[in-house]
mmCIF file of C-alpha atoms and ligand atoms in Angstrom:
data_model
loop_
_atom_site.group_PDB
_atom_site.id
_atom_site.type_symbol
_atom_site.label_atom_id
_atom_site.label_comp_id
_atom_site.label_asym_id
_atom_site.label_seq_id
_atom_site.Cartn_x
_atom_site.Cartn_y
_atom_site.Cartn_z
ATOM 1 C CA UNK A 1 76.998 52.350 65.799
ATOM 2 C CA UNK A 2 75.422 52.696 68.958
ATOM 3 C CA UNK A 3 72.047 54.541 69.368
ATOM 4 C CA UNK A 4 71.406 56.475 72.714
ATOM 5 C CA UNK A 5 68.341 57.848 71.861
ATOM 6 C CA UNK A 6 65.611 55.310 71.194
ATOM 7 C CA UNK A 7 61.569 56.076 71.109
ATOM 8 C CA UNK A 8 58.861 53.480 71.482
ATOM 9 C CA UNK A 9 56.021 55.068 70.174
ATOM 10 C CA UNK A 10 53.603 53.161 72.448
ATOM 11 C CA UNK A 11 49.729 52.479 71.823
ATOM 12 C CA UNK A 12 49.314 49.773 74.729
ATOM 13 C CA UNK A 13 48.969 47.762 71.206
ATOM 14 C CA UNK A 14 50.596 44.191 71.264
ATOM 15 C CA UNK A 15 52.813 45.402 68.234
ATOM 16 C CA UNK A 16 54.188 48.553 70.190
ATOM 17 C CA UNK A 17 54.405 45.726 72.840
ATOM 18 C CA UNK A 18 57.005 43.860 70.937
ATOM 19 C CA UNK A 19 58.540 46.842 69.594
ATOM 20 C CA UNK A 20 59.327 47.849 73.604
ATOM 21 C CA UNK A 21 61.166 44.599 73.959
ATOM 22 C CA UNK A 22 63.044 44.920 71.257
ATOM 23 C CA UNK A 23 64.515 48.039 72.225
ATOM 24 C CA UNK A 24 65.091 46.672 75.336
ATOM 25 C CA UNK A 25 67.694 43.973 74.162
ATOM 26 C CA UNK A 26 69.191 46.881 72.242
ATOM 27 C CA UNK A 27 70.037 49.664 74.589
ATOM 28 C CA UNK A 28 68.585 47.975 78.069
ATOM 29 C CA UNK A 29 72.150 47.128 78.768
ATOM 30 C CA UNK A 30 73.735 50.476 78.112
ATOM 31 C CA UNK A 31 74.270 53.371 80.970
ATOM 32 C CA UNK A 32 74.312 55.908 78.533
ATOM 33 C CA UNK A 33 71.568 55.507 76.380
ATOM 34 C CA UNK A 34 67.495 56.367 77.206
ATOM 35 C CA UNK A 35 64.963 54.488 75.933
ATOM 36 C CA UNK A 36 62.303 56.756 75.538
ATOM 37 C CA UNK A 37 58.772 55.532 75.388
ATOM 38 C CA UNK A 38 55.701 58.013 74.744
ATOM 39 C CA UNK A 39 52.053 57.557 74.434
ATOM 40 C CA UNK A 40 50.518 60.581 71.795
ATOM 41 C CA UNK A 41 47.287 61.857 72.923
ATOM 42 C CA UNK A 42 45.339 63.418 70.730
ATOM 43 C CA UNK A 43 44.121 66.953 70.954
ATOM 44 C CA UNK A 44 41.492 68.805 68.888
ATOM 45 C CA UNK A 45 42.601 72.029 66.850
ATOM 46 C CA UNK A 46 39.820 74.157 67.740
ATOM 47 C CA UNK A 47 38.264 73.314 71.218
ATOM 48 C CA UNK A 48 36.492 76.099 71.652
ATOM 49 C CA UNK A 49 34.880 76.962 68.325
ATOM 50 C CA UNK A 50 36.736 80.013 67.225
ATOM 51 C CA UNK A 51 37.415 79.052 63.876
ATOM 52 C CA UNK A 52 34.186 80.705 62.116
ATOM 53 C CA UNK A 53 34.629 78.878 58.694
ATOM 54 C CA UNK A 54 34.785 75.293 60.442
ATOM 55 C CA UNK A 55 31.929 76.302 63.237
ATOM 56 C CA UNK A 56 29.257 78.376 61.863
ATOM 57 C CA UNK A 57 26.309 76.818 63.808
ATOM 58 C CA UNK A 58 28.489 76.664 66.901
ATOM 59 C CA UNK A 59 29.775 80.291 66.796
ATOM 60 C CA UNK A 60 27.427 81.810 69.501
ATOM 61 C CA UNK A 61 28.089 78.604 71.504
ATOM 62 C CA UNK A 62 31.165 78.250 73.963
ATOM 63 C CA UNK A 63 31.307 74.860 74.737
ATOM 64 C CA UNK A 64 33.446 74.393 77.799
ATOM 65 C CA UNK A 65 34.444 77.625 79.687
ATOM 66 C CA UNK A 66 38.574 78.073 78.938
ATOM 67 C CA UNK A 67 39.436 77.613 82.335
ATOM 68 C CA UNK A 68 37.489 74.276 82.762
ATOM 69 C CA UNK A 69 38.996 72.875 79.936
ATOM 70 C CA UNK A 70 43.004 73.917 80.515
ATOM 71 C CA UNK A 71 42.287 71.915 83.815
ATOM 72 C CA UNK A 72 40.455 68.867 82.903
ATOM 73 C CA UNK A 73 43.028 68.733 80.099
ATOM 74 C CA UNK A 74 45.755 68.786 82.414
ATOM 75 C CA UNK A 75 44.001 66.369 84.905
ATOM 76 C CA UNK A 76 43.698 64.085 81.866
ATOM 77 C CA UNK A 77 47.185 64.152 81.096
ATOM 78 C CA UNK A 78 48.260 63.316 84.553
ATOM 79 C CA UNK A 79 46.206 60.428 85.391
ATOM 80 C CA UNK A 80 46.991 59.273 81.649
ATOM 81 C CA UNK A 81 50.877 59.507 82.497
ATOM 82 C CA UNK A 82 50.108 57.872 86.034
ATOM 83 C CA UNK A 83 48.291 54.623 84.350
ATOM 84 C CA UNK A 84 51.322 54.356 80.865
ATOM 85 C CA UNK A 85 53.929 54.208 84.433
ATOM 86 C CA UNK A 86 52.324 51.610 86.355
ATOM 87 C CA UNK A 87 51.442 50.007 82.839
ATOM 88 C CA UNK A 88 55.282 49.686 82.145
ATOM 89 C CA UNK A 89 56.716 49.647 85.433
ATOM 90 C CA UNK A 90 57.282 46.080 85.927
ATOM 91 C CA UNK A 91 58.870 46.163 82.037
ATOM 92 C CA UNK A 92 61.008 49.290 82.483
ATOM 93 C CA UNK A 93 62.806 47.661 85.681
ATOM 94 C CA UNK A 94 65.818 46.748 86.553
ATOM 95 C CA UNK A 95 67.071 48.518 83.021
ATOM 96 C CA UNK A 96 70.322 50.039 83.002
ATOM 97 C CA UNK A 97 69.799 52.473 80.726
ATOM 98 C CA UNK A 98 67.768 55.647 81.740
ATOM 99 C CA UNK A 99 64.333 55.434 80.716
ATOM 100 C CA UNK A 100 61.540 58.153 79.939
ATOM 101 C CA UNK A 101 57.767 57.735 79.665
ATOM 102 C CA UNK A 102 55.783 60.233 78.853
ATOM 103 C CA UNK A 103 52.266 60.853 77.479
ATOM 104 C CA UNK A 104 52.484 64.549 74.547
ATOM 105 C CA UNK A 105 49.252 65.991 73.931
ATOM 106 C CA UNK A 106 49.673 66.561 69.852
ATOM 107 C CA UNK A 107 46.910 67.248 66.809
ATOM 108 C CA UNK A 108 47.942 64.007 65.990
ATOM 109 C CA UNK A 109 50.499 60.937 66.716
ATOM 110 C CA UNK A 110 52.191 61.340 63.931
ATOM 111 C CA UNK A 111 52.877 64.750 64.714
ATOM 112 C CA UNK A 112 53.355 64.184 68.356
ATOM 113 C CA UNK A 113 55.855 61.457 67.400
ATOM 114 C CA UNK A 114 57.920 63.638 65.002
ATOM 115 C CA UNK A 115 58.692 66.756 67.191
ATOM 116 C CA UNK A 116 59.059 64.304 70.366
ATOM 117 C CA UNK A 117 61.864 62.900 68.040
ATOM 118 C CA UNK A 118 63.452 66.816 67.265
ATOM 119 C CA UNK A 119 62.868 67.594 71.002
ATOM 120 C CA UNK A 120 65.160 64.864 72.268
ATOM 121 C CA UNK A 121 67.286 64.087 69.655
ATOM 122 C CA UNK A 122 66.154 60.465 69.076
ATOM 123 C CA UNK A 123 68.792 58.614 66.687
ATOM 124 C CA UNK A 124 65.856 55.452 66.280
ATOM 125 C CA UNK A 125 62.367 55.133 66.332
ATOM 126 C CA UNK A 126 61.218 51.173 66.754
ATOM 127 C CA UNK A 127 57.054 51.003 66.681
ATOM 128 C CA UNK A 128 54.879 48.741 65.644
ATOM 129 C CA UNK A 129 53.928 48.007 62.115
ATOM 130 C CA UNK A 130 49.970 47.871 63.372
ATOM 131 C CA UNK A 131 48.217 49.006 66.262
ATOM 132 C CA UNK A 132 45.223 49.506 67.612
ATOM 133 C CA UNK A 133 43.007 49.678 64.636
ATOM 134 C CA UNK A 134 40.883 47.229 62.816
ATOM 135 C CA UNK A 135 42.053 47.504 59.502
ATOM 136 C CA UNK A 136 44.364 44.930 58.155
ATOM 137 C CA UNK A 137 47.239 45.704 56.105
ATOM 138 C CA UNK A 138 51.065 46.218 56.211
ATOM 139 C CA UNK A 139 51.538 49.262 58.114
ATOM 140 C CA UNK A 140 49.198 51.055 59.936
ATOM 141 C CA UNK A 141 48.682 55.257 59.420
ATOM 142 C CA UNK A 142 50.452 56.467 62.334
ATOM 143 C CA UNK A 143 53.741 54.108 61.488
ATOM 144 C CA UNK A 144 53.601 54.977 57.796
ATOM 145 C CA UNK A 145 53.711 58.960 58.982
ATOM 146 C CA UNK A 146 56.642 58.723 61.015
ATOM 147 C CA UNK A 147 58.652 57.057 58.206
ATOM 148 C CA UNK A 148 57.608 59.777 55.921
ATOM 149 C CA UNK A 149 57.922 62.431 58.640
ATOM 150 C CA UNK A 150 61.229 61.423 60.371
ATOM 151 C CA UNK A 151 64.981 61.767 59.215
ATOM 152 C CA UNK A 152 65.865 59.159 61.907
ATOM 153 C CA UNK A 153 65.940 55.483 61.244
ATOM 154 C CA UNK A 154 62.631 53.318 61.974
ATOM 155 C CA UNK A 155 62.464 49.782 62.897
ATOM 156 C CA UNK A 156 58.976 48.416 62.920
ATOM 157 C CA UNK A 157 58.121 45.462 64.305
ATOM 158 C CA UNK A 158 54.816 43.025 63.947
HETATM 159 P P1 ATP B 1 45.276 52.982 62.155
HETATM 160 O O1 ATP B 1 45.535 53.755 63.429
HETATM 161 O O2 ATP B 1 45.728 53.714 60.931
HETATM 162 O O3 ATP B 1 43.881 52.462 62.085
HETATM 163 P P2 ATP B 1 46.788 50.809 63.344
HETATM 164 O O4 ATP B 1 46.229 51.273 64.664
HETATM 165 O O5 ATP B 1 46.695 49.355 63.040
HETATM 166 O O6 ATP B 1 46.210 51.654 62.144
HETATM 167 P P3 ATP B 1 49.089 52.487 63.769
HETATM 168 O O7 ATP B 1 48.153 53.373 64.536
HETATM 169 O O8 ATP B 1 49.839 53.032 62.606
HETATM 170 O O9 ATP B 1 48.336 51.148 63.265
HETATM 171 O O10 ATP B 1 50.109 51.898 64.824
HETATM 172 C C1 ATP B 1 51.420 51.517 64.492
HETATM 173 C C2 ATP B 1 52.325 51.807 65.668
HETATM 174 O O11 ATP B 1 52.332 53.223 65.884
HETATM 175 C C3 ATP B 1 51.879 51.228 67.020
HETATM 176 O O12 ATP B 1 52.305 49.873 67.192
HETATM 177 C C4 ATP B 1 52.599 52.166 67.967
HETATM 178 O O13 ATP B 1 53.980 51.800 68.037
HETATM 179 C C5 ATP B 1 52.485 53.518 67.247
HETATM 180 N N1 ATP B 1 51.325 54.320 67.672
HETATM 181 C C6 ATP B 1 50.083 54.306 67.172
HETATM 182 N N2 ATP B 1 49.289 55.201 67.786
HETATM 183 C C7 ATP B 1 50.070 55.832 68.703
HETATM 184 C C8 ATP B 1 49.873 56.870 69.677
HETATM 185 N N3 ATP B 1 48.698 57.477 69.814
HETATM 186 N N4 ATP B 1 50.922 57.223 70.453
HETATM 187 C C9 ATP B 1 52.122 56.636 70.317
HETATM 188 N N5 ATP B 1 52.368 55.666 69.435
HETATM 189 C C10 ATP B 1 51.367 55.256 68.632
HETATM 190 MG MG1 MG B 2 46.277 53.254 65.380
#
């Protein structure tokens, strides 16, 4: 079986590092497959302070007028896209698969990770077993919600 859909769930951690490589050496060679590699930012649910029951003191507050927000948040994505593809450049080249690389803004990378997988069809998901975090253990949150949340295989990699 050959996959032609592969994500890298990619924290910049030295796990997701070796997780990229490995995908590499398994579709890097093949013209019809993507590698797909996607950094989750996270987003929070209620920017603004609508939701009365979470925001009571805040209610008569608005924050950050709408406008300002939808841009800076755009801005942020951007130059956050613009660092993950000069980050990976050097990596990505000379591939001869296609490759993607993209940043989703998401409530949370587990959720990010599991409709970027829906969206394009992934058929595997390598990530690391540990990322960023402090805490030690087997498997960190984010890679133990993607094997609960996902239909697709997961490889994960230490
Ligand atoms: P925790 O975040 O629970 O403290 P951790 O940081 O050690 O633990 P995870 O966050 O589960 O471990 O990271 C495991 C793997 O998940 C990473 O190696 C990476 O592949 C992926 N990952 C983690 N965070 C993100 C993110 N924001 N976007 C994309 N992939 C991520
Ligand atoms: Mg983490």
């Amino acid at each position: 079986m050959s996959f032609k859909n592969v994500l890298v769930p990619y924290d910049g951690s030295n796990p997701s590092r070796s997780a990229l490589e490995i995908a590499k050496d398994l579709v890097g060679a093949d013209k019809e497959a993507t590698l797909h590699v996607v950094s989750v930012m996270t987003v929070p649910s209620d920017p603004f302070h609508t939701i009365p029951a979470a925001s009571d003191a805040l209610a008569d507050y608005l924050l950050v007028e709408p406008d300002l927000y939808e841009r800076a948040f755009r801005e942020n994505v951007k130059h956050m896209k613009d660092d993950l593809e000069e980050e990976l450049s050097g990596s990505l080249e000379g591939l001869a698969c296609a490759t993607a690389i993209d940043v989703m803004p998401d409530l949370t990378p587990v959720e990010g990770i599991a409709s970027y997988v829906k969206r394009h069809d992934c058929d595997l998901v390598i990530m690391g077993r540990r990322g960023l975090g402090a805490v030690r253990g087997l498997l960190g949150s984010v890679s133990y919600g993607v094997l609960r949340a996902v239909d697709v295989p997961v490889m994960t990699v230490k």
